[in-house]
Amino acid sequence: MSNDDINPVIVVLISGSGSNLQALIDAIAKREIEGTISAVISNRNDVLGLKRAQKAGIKTHVVDHKNYAQREIFDAQLIHQIDQYEPDLIVLAGFMRILTPDFVRRYEGKMLNIHPSLLPKYPGLHTHQRALENGDTEHGATVHFVTSELDSGPNIIQAKVPVLKQDTPDTLSVRVQEQEHIIYPIAVKWYVEGRLQMIDQQAMLDEEQLPESGLLLSSNQTLH
Ligand code: GRF
């Protein structure tokens, strides 16, 4: 998107607790991100993320995947809801559905995801457990553009955390999520300011190609 857009429109897709959504709501409230979350769409009823959105005065929709026999029909309904808002950016924030290639193609270059691992390590589920089982000494989270392969697509930003001897999947996930809440708002801010783009399957920041890992967040980095 170009930085002439005055108030970029963001649609957020969730399936659960919405703590990343909350981080975005807070960053927008503090004017750290100049944009509006026009809608939050969940594939599950009754999740905390919907309550967080409602509390912030954001419109919510539920498109329950269980009501759709085929993934294509579910995705078509999702597209219908999303497109009503004519979003500049679609943010997947814990959205636990595999998307069809048509869906991904439609929003390619304007859809971001956050994944709880240092991609390309550990696409898919149970990332914290897998990092522990493999005896990794560091783990983390990645924000990336969404392309048609699961949890792939050019990396934008990563944050690392050390893996401690006494860690369990739960303790590790808490530490990783703290970092998620820092890096996702940074990536969204870059995007809505027109600084971040996907060109030829590469993530570009300020017209420079980002490293394959994405930019690595250093421990003293703030939102800028
Ligand atoms: C996060 O760990 C994110 O990396 C993964 O799903 C989780 C969502 O958590 N994609 P929340 O709903 O934002 O709290």
Coordinates of N, CA and C and ligand atoms in Angstrom, one line a residue:
M1 N 0.8 -1.2 0.0 CA 0.0 0.0 0.0 C 0.9 1.2 0.0
S2 N 0.3 2.4 -0.4 CA 1.1 3.6 -0.5 C 0.9 4.4 0.8
N3 N 1.8 5.2 1.1 CA 1.6 6.0 2.4 C 0.7 7.2 2.2
D4 N 0.0 7.3 1.0 CA -1.0 8.3 0.8 C -2.3 8.0 1.5
D5 N -2.5 6.7 1.8 CA -3.7 6.2 2.4 C -3.8 6.9 3.8
I6 N -4.9 7.6 4.0 CA -4.9 8.4 5.2 C -5.2 7.6 6.4
N7 N -6.2 6.7 6.3 CA -6.5 5.9 7.5 C -6.6 4.4 7.1
P8 N -5.5 3.7 6.9 CA -5.6 2.4 6.4 C -6.6 1.5 7.2
V9 N -7.3 0.7 6.5 CA -8.3 -0.2 7.1 C -7.7 -1.6 7.2
I10 N -7.8 -2.1 8.5 CA -7.3 -3.4 8.8 C -8.4 -4.4 9.2
V11 N -8.4 -5.6 8.7 CA -9.3 -6.6 9.2 C -8.5 -7.7 9.8
V12 N -8.9 -8.1 11.0 CA -8.1 -9.1 11.8 C -8.9 -10.4 11.8
L13 N -8.3 -11.5 11.5 CA -8.9 -12.9 11.6 C -8.4 -13.6 12.9
I14 N -9.2 -14.1 13.7 CA -8.8 -14.8 14.9 C -9.5 -16.1 15.1
S15 N -9.1 -16.9 16.0 CA -9.8 -18.2 16.4 C -9.8 -18.3 17.9
G16 N -9.2 -17.5 18.6 CA -9.0 -17.8 20.1 C -8.9 -16.5 20.9
S17 N -7.9 -16.6 21.8 CA -7.8 -15.6 22.9 C -7.5 -14.2 22.4
G18 N -6.9 -14.0 21.2 CA -6.8 -12.7 20.7 C -5.8 -11.8 21.4
S19 N -4.8 -12.4 22.0 CA -3.8 -11.5 22.7 C -3.0 -10.7 21.7
N20 N -2.8 -11.2 20.5 CA -2.1 -10.4 19.5 C -3.0 -9.3 18.9
L21 N -4.3 -9.6 18.8 CA -5.3 -8.6 18.5 C -5.2 -7.5 19.5
Q22 N -5.2 -7.9 20.8 CA -5.1 -6.8 21.8 C -3.9 -6.0 21.7
A23 N -2.8 -6.6 21.4 CA -1.5 -5.8 21.2 C -1.7 -4.7 20.1
L24 N -2.4 -5.1 19.0 CA -2.7 -4.2 17.9 C -3.7 -3.1 18.4
I25 N -4.7 -3.5 19.1 CA -5.7 -2.5 19.5 C -5.0 -1.5 20.4
D26 N -4.1 -2.0 21.3 CA -3.4 -1.1 22.2 C -2.5 -0.1 21.5
A27 N -1.8 -0.7 20.5 CA -0.8 0.2 19.7 C -1.6 1.2 18.9
I28 N -2.8 0.9 18.4 CA -3.6 1.9 17.7 C -4.1 2.9 18.6
A29 N -4.5 2.5 19.8 CA -5.1 3.4 20.8 C -4.0 4.4 21.2
K30 N -2.7 4.0 21.3 CA -1.6 4.8 21.6 C -1.1 5.6 20.4
R31 N -1.8 5.5 19.3 CA -1.4 6.2 18.0 C 0.0 5.7 17.6
E32 N 0.4 4.6 18.0 CA 1.7 4.1 17.5 C 1.5 3.5 16.1
I33 N 0.3 3.0 15.8 CA -0.1 2.6 14.5 C -1.2 3.5 14.0
E34 N -1.0 4.1 12.9 CA -2.1 5.0 12.3 C -2.9 4.1 11.4
G35 N -4.0 3.6 11.9 CA -4.9 2.7 11.1 C -6.1 2.4 11.9
T36 N -7.1 1.7 11.3 CA -8.3 1.4 12.0 C -8.5 -0.1 11.8
I37 N -8.8 -0.8 12.9 CA -9.3 -2.2 12.7 C -10.8 -2.1 12.5
S38 N -11.2 -2.3 11.3 CA -12.6 -2.1 11.0 C -13.5 -3.3 11.3
A39 N -12.9 -4.5 11.4 CA -13.6 -5.7 11.7 C -12.7 -6.8 12.3
V40 N -13.2 -7.6 13.2 CA -12.5 -8.8 13.6 C -13.5 -10.0 13.2
I41 N -12.9 -10.9 12.6 CA -13.7 -12.1 12.1 C -13.1 -13.3 12.8
S42 N -14.0 -14.1 13.4 CA -13.5 -15.4 14.0 C -14.2 -16.6 13.4
N43 N -13.6 -17.7 13.4 CA -14.2 -18.9 12.9 C -14.8 -19.7 14.1
R44 N -14.7 -19.1 15.3 CA -15.3 -19.7 16.5 C -16.1 -18.7 17.3
N45 N -17.2 -19.2 17.7 CA -18.1 -18.4 18.6 C -17.4 -18.3 20.0
D46 N -17.8 -17.3 20.7 CA -17.5 -17.3 22.1 C -16.1 -17.3 22.5
V47 N -15.2 -16.7 21.7 CA -13.8 -16.7 22.1 C -13.5 -15.4 22.7
L48 N -12.4 -15.3 23.5 CA -12.1 -14.1 24.2 C -11.7 -13.0 23.2
G49 N -11.1 -13.4 22.1 CA -10.7 -12.3 21.1 C -11.9 -11.5 20.6
L50 N -13.1 -12.1 20.5 CA -14.3 -11.4 20.1 C -14.7 -10.4 21.2
K51 N -14.6 -10.8 22.4 CA -14.9 -9.9 23.5 C -13.9 -8.7 23.6
R52 N -12.7 -9.0 23.3 CA -11.7 -7.9 23.3 C -12.1 -6.9 22.2
A53 N -12.5 -7.4 21.0 CA -12.8 -6.5 19.9 C -14.1 -5.7 20.3
Q54 N -15.1 -6.4 20.8 CA -16.3 -5.7 21.2 C -16.0 -4.6 22.2
K55 N -15.1 -4.9 23.2 CA -14.8 -3.9 24.2 C -14.1 -2.7 23.6
A56 N -13.4 -2.9 22.5 CA -12.7 -1.8 21.8 C -13.7 -1.1 20.8
G57 N -14.9 -1.6 20.7 CA -15.9 -1.0 19.8 C -15.7 -1.4 18.3
I58 N -15.1 -2.5 18.1 CA -14.8 -3.0 16.8 C -15.9 -4.0 16.4
K59 N -16.3 -3.9 15.1 CA -17.4 -4.8 14.6 C -16.8 -6.2 14.6
T60 N -17.6 -7.2 14.9 CA -17.2 -8.6 14.9 C -18.1 -9.4 14.0
H61 N -17.6 -10.5 13.5 CA -18.4 -11.5 12.7 C -17.8 -12.8 13.1
V62 N -18.8 -13.8 13.1 CA -18.3 -15.2 13.2 C -18.7 -15.9 11.9
V63 N -17.7 -16.6 11.3 CA -17.9 -17.4 10.2 C -17.5 -18.8 10.7
D64 N -18.4 -19.6 11.1 CA -18.1 -20.8 11.8 C -17.8 -21.9 10.8
H65 N -16.6 -22.4 10.8 CA -16.2 -23.4 9.7 C -17.1 -24.7 9.8
K66 N -17.6 -24.9 11.0 CA -18.4 -26.2 11.1 C -19.7 -26.1 10.3
N67 N -20.1 -24.9 9.9 CA -21.3 -24.7 9.1 C -21.1 -24.9 7.6
Y68 N -19.8 -25.2 7.2 CA -19.5 -25.3 5.8 C -18.9 -26.6 5.5
A69 N -19.5 -27.4 4.6 CA -19.1 -28.7 4.3 C -17.7 -28.7 3.6
Q70 N -17.5 -27.6 2.8 CA -16.2 -27.6 2.1 C -15.4 -26.3 2.4
R71 N -14.2 -26.5 2.4 CA -13.2 -25.4 2.7 C -13.4 -24.3 1.7
E72 N -13.7 -24.6 0.5 CA -13.9 -23.5 -0.5 C -15.1 -22.6 -0.2
I73 N -16.1 -23.3 0.3 CA -17.3 -22.5 0.6 C -17.1 -21.6 1.8
F74 N -16.4 -22.2 2.8 CA -16.1 -21.4 4.0 C -15.2 -20.2 3.6
D75 N -14.2 -20.5 2.8 CA -13.3 -19.4 2.4 C -14.1 -18.3 1.6
A76 N -15.1 -18.7 0.7 CA -15.8 -17.8 0.0 C -16.7 -16.9 0.9
Q77 N -17.2 -17.5 1.9 CA -18.0 -16.7 2.9 C -17.1 -15.7 3.7
L78 N -15.9 -16.2 4.0 CA -14.9 -15.3 4.6 C -14.5 -14.1 3.7
I79 N -14.3 -14.4 2.5 CA -14.0 -13.4 1.5 C -15.1 -12.3 1.5
H80 N -16.3 -12.9 1.5 CA -17.5 -12.0 1.4 C -17.5 -11.0 2.6
Q81 N -17.2 -11.6 3.8 CA -17.2 -10.7 5.0 C -16.0 -9.7 4.9
I82 N -14.9 -10.2 4.6 CA -13.7 -9.4 4.6 C -13.8 -8.2 3.6
D83 N -14.3 -8.5 2.4 CA -14.3 -7.6 1.3 C -15.3 -6.4 1.5
Q84 N -16.3 -6.7 2.4 CA -17.2 -5.6 2.7 C -16.5 -4.4 3.3
Y85 N -15.3 -4.6 3.9 CA -14.6 -3.5 4.5 C -13.5 -2.9 3.7
E86 N -13.3 -3.5 2.5 CA -12.3 -3.1 1.5 C -10.9 -2.8 2.3
P87 N -10.4 -3.8 2.9 CA -9.2 -3.6 3.8 C -7.9 -3.4 2.9
D88 N -7.1 -2.6 3.5 CA -5.7 -2.4 3.0 C -4.8 -3.6 3.5
L89 N -5.2 -4.1 4.6 CA -4.3 -5.2 5.2 C -5.2 -6.2 6.0
I90 N -4.9 -7.5 5.8 CA -5.5 -8.5 6.5 C -4.5 -9.1 7.5
V91 N -4.9 -9.2 8.7 CA -3.9 -9.7 9.8 C -4.5 -11.0 10.3
L92 N -3.7 -12.1 10.2 CA -4.1 -13.3 10.8 C -3.5 -13.4 12.2
A93 N -4.3 -13.4 13.2 CA -3.8 -13.4 14.5 C -4.3 -14.6 15.3
G94 N -3.6 -15.7 15.1 CA -4.1 -16.9 15.7 C -5.3 -17.5 15.0
F95 N -5.3 -17.3 13.7 CA -6.4 -17.9 12.9 C -6.1 -19.3 12.5
M96 N -6.8 -20.2 13.1 CA -6.4 -21.6 13.0 C -7.0 -22.4 11.9
R97 N -7.1 -21.9 10.7 CA -7.7 -22.6 9.6 C -6.7 -22.5 8.4
I98 N -6.6 -23.7 7.7 CA -5.8 -23.7 6.5 C -6.6 -23.0 5.4
L99 N -6.0 -22.1 4.7 CA -6.7 -21.3 3.7 C -6.5 -21.9 2.3
T100 N -7.5 -21.8 1.5 CA -7.4 -22.3 0.1 C -6.5 -21.4 -0.7
P101 N -5.9 -22.0 -1.8 CA -5.0 -21.2 -2.6 C -5.7 -19.9 -3.2
D102 N -7.0 -20.1 -3.5 CA -7.7 -18.9 -4.1 C -7.8 -17.8 -3.1
F103 N -8.0 -18.2 -1.8 CA -8.1 -17.2 -0.8 C -6.8 -16.4 -0.6
V104 N -5.7 -17.2 -0.6 CA -4.4 -16.7 -0.3 C -4.0 -15.8 -1.5
R105 N -4.3 -16.2 -2.7 CA -3.9 -15.4 -3.9 C -4.6 -14.1 -3.9
R106 N -5.9 -14.1 -3.5 CA -6.7 -12.9 -3.5 C -6.0 -11.8 -2.6
Y107 N -5.4 -12.2 -1.5 CA -4.9 -11.2 -0.6 C -3.4 -11.2 -0.6
E108 N -2.8 -11.9 -1.6 CA -1.3 -12.0 -1.5 C -0.6 -10.6 -1.5
G109 N 0.3 -10.5 -0.6 CA 1.0 -9.2 -0.5 C 0.3 -8.2 0.4
K110 N -0.9 -8.6 0.9 CA -1.5 -7.7 1.9 C -2.1 -8.5 3.0
M111 N -1.5 -9.7 3.3 CA -2.0 -10.5 4.4 C -0.7 -11.0 5.2
L112 N -0.8 -10.7 6.5 CA 0.3 -11.1 7.4 C -0.1 -12.2 8.3
N113 N 0.8 -13.0 8.8 CA 0.6 -14.0 9.9 C 1.7 -13.9 10.9
I114 N 1.3 -14.4 12.1 CA 2.4 -14.6 13.1 C 2.4 -16.0 13.5
H115 N 3.6 -16.6 13.6 CA 3.8 -18.0 13.9 C 4.8 -18.2 15.0
P116 N 4.4 -19.1 16.0 CA 5.3 -19.2 17.2 C 6.5 -20.1 17.0
S117 N 7.3 -19.7 16.0 CA 8.6 -20.4 15.9 C 9.5 -19.5 15.0
L118 N 10.8 -19.9 15.0 CA 11.7 -19.2 14.1 C 11.6 -19.8 12.7
L119 N 10.6 -19.4 12.0 CA 10.5 -20.0 10.6 C 11.7 -19.7 9.8
P120 N 12.1 -20.7 9.0 CA 11.4 -21.9 8.5 C 11.4 -23.1 9.5
K121 N 11.9 -22.9 10.7 CA 11.8 -24.0 11.6 C 10.4 -24.2 12.1
Y122 N 9.9 -25.4 12.2 CA 8.6 -25.7 12.8 C 7.4 -25.0 12.3
P123 N 7.1 -25.2 11.0 CA 5.8 -24.8 10.6 C 4.8 -25.7 11.2
G124 N 3.5 -25.4 11.2 CA 2.5 -26.2 11.8 C 2.3 -26.1 13.3
L125 N 1.9 -27.2 13.9 CA 1.4 -27.1 15.3 C 2.5 -27.5 16.3
H126 N 2.3 -27.3 17.6 CA 3.1 -27.8 18.7 C 4.6 -27.3 18.6
T127 N 4.7 -26.1 18.2 CA 6.1 -25.6 18.0 C 6.9 -25.6 19.2
H128 N 6.3 -25.2 20.4 CA 7.1 -25.1 21.6 C 7.6 -26.5 22.0
Q129 N 6.7 -27.5 22.0 CA 7.1 -28.8 22.3 C 8.2 -29.3 21.4
R130 N 8.1 -29.0 20.1 CA 9.1 -29.5 19.2 C 10.5 -28.9 19.4
A131 N 10.5 -27.6 19.8 CA 11.7 -26.9 20.1 C 12.4 -27.6 21.3
L132 N 11.5 -27.9 22.3 CA 12.1 -28.5 23.5 C 12.6 -29.9 23.2
E133 N 11.8 -30.7 22.5 CA 12.2 -32.1 22.2 C 13.5 -32.1 21.4
N134 N 13.7 -31.1 20.6 CA 15.0 -31.1 19.8 C 16.2 -30.5 20.5
G135 N 15.9 -30.1 21.8 CA 17.0 -29.5 22.6 C 17.5 -28.2 22.1
D136 N 16.6 -27.4 21.4 CA 17.0 -26.1 20.9 C 17.4 -25.2 22.1
T137 N 18.3 -24.3 21.8 CA 18.7 -23.4 22.9 C 18.0 -22.0 22.7
E138 N 17.5 -21.8 21.5 CA 16.7 -20.6 21.3 C 15.4 -21.0 20.4
H139 N 14.4 -20.1 20.7 CA 13.1 -20.3 20.0 C 12.6 -18.9 19.8
G140 N 11.4 -18.8 19.3 CA 10.9 -17.5 19.1 C 9.6 -17.4 18.2
A141 N 9.4 -16.3 17.6 CA 8.2 -16.0 16.8 C 8.6 -15.3 15.5
T142 N 7.8 -15.4 14.5 CA 8.0 -14.8 13.2 C 6.8 -14.2 12.6
V143 N 6.9 -13.0 12.1 CA 5.8 -12.4 11.3 C 6.2 -12.5 9.9
H144 N 5.3 -13.0 9.1 CA 5.6 -13.2 7.6 C 4.4 -12.9 6.8
F145 N 4.7 -12.6 5.5 CA 3.6 -12.5 4.5 C 3.1 -13.9 4.3
V146 N 1.8 -14.0 4.0 CA 1.1 -15.3 3.7 C 1.2 -15.6 2.3
T147 N 1.7 -16.8 2.0 CA 1.7 -17.3 0.6 C 1.0 -18.7 0.7
S148 N 0.9 -19.4 -0.4 CA 0.0 -20.6 -0.4 C 0.6 -21.7 0.4
E149 N 1.8 -21.8 0.8 CA 2.3 -22.9 1.6 C 2.1 -22.6 3.1
L150 N 1.8 -23.6 3.8 CA 1.5 -23.4 5.3 C 2.7 -22.8 6.0
D151 N 2.4 -21.7 6.7 CA 3.5 -21.0 7.5 C 4.8 -20.8 6.7
S152 N 4.6 -20.5 5.5 CA 5.8 -20.0 4.7 C 5.5 -18.6 4.2
G153 N 6.2 -18.2 3.2 CA 6.0 -16.8 2.8 C 7.1 -16.0 3.4
P154 N 7.6 -14.9 2.7 CA 8.7 -14.2 3.2 C 8.6 -13.7 4.6
N155 N 9.7 -13.9 5.4 CA 9.7 -13.5 6.8 C 9.9 -11.9 6.8
I156 N 9.3 -11.3 7.8 CA 9.4 -9.9 8.0 C 10.2 -9.5 9.2
I157 N 9.8 -10.1 10.3 CA 10.5 -9.8 11.6 C 10.4 -11.1 12.5
Q158 N 11.5 -11.3 13.2 CA 11.6 -12.4 14.2 C 12.0 -11.9 15.5
A159 N 11.6 -12.5 16.6 CA 12.1 -12.3 17.9 C 12.5 -13.6 18.5
K160 N 13.7 -13.6 19.1 CA 14.2 -14.9 19.7 C 14.1 -14.8 21.2
V161 N 13.9 -16.0 21.8 CA 13.9 -16.1 23.3 C 14.9 -17.3 23.6
P162 N 15.5 -17.2 24.7 CA 16.4 -18.4 25.1 C 15.4 -19.5 25.6
V163 N 15.9 -20.8 25.4 CA 15.1 -21.9 25.9 C 15.8 -22.2 27.3
L164 N 15.1 -22.2 28.3 CA 15.7 -22.5 29.7 C 15.6 -24.0 30.0
K165 N 16.5 -24.4 30.9 CA 16.5 -25.9 31.2 C 15.2 -26.3 31.8
Q166 N 14.5 -25.5 32.6 CA 13.3 -25.9 33.3 C 12.1 -25.6 32.4
D167 N 12.2 -25.2 31.2 CA 11.0 -24.8 30.4 C 10.1 -26.0 30.1
T168 N 8.8 -25.7 30.1 CA 7.8 -26.6 29.6 C 7.2 -25.9 28.3
P169 N 6.4 -26.6 27.5 CA 5.8 -25.9 26.4 C 5.0 -24.7 26.9
D170 N 4.4 -24.7 28.1 CA 3.6 -23.6 28.5 C 4.5 -22.4 28.9
T171 N 5.6 -22.7 29.7 CA 6.4 -21.5 30.1 C 7.1 -20.9 28.9
L172 N 7.5 -21.8 28.0 CA 8.1 -21.2 26.8 C 7.2 -20.4 25.9
S173 N 5.9 -20.9 25.8 CA 4.9 -20.2 25.0 C 4.6 -18.8 25.6
V174 N 4.7 -18.7 27.0 CA 4.4 -17.4 27.6 C 5.5 -16.4 27.1
R175 N 6.8 -16.9 27.2 CA 7.9 -16.0 26.8 C 7.9 -15.6 25.3
V176 N 7.5 -16.6 24.5 CA 7.4 -16.3 23.1 C 6.3 -15.3 22.8
Q177 N 5.1 -15.5 23.5 CA 4.0 -14.6 23.2 C 4.3 -13.1 23.6
E178 N 5.1 -12.9 24.7 CA 5.5 -11.6 25.0 C 6.2 -10.9 23.8
Q179 N 7.0 -11.7 23.1 CA 7.7 -11.2 22.0 C 6.8 -10.9 20.8
E180 N 5.8 -11.8 20.7 CA 4.8 -11.7 19.6 C 4.1 -10.3 19.7
H181 N 3.8 -10.0 20.9 CA 3.1 -8.7 21.1 C 3.9 -7.5 20.9
I182 N 5.2 -7.7 20.8 CA 6.1 -6.6 20.4 C 6.2 -6.6 18.8
I183 N 6.5 -7.7 18.2 CA 6.9 -7.7 16.8 C 5.7 -7.5 15.9
Y184 N 4.5 -8.0 16.3 CA 3.4 -7.9 15.3 C 3.0 -6.4 15.1
P185 N 2.8 -5.7 16.2 CA 2.5 -4.2 16.0 C 3.6 -3.5 15.1
I186 N 4.9 -3.9 15.3 CA 5.9 -3.3 14.5 C 5.7 -3.5 13.0
A187 N 5.4 -4.8 12.7 CA 5.2 -5.2 11.2 C 4.0 -4.5 10.7
V188 N 2.9 -4.4 11.5 CA 1.7 -3.8 11.0 C 1.9 -2.3 10.8
K189 N 2.7 -1.7 11.7 CA 3.0 -0.2 11.6 C 3.8 0.0 10.3
W190 N 4.8 -0.8 10.0 CA 5.6 -0.7 8.8 C 4.6 -0.8 7.6
Y191 N 3.7 -1.8 7.6 CA 2.9 -2.0 6.5 C 2.0 -0.8 6.2
V192 N 1.3 -0.3 7.3 CA 0.3 0.8 7.0 C 1.0 2.1 6.7
E193 N 2.3 2.2 7.0 CA 3.0 3.4 6.7 C 3.6 3.3 5.2
G194 N 3.3 2.2 4.6 CA 3.7 2.0 3.2 C 5.2 1.6 3.1
R195 N 5.8 1.2 4.2 CA 7.3 0.9 4.2 C 7.5 -0.5 3.9
L196 N 6.5 -1.4 4.1 CA 6.7 -2.8 3.9 C 5.9 -3.3 2.8
Q197 N 6.6 -4.1 1.9 CA 5.9 -4.6 0.7 C 6.4 -6.0 0.4
M198 N 5.6 -6.8 -0.3 CA 6.1 -8.0 -0.8 C 6.2 -7.9 -2.4
I199 N 7.4 -8.0 -2.8 CA 7.6 -7.9 -4.3 C 8.4 -9.1 -4.8
D200 N 7.9 -9.8 -5.8 CA 8.5 -11.0 -6.3 C 8.8 -12.0 -5.2
Q201 N 7.8 -12.2 -4.3 CA 8.0 -13.2 -3.2 C 9.1 -12.8 -2.2
Q202 N 9.5 -11.5 -2.2 CA 10.5 -11.0 -1.2 C 9.9 -10.0 -0.3
A203 N 10.2 -10.0 0.9 CA 9.7 -8.9 1.8 C 10.7 -7.8 1.7
M204 N 10.2 -6.6 1.5 CA 11.0 -5.4 1.3 C 10.6 -4.4 2.4
L205 N 11.6 -3.8 3.0 CA 11.4 -2.7 4.0 C 12.1 -1.5 3.5
D206 N 11.4 -0.4 3.3 CA 12.0 0.8 2.8 C 12.8 0.5 1.5
E207 N 12.2 -0.3 0.7 CA 12.7 -0.7 -0.6 C 14.0 -1.5 -0.6
E208 N 14.3 -2.0 0.6 CA 15.5 -2.9 0.7 C 15.0 -4.3 1.1
Q209 N 15.6 -5.3 0.4 CA 15.2 -6.7 0.7 C 15.5 -7.1 2.2
L210 N 14.6 -7.6 2.9 CA 14.8 -8.1 4.2 C 15.6 -9.4 4.2
P211 N 16.4 -9.7 5.2 CA 17.1 -11.0 5.2 C 16.1 -12.1 5.3
E212 N 16.5 -13.3 4.9 CA 15.6 -14.5 4.9 C 14.9 -14.7 6.2
S213 N 15.6 -14.5 7.3 CA 15.0 -14.7 8.6 C 14.0 -13.6 8.9
G214 N 14.0 -12.5 8.2 CA 13.3 -11.3 8.6 C 14.2 -10.5 9.5
L215 N 13.8 -9.3 9.8 CA 14.6 -8.5 10.7 C 14.6 -9.1 12.0
L216 N 15.7 -9.2 12.7 CA 15.8 -9.8 14.0 C 15.6 -8.6 15.0
L217 N 14.6 -8.8 15.9 CA 14.4 -7.8 16.9 C 15.4 -7.8 18.0
S218 N 16.1 -6.7 18.2 CA 17.0 -6.8 19.3 C 16.3 -6.4 20.6
S219 N 16.9 -6.8 21.7 CA 16.2 -6.7 23.0 C 15.8 -5.3 23.4
N220 N 16.5 -4.2 22.8 CA 16.1 -2.9 23.3 C 15.3 -2.1 22.2
Q221 N 14.8 -2.9 21.2 CA 14.1 -2.2 20.1 C 12.7 -1.8 20.5
T222 N 12.3 -0.6 20.1 CA 11.0 -0.1 20.4 C 10.3 0.1 19.0
L223 N 9.0 0.5 19.1 CA 8.2 0.7 17.9 C 8.6 1.9 17.2
H224 N 9.2 1.7 16.0 CA 9.5 2.8 15.2 C 9.6 2.4 13.7
Ligands
GRF1 C1 0.0 -17.1 18.8 O1 0.9 -17.9 19.5 C2 0.4 -17.1 17.3 O2 1.8 -17.2 17.1 C3 -0.3 -18.3 16.8 O3 -1.5 -18.4 17.5 C4 -1.4 -17.8 18.8 C5 -2.5 -16.8 18.9 O4 -2.6 -16.3 20.2 N1 -0.4 -18.1 15.4 P1 -3.6 -15.1 20.4 O5 -5.0 -15.6 20.0 O6 -3.2 -13.9 19.7 O7 -3.6 -14.9 21.9

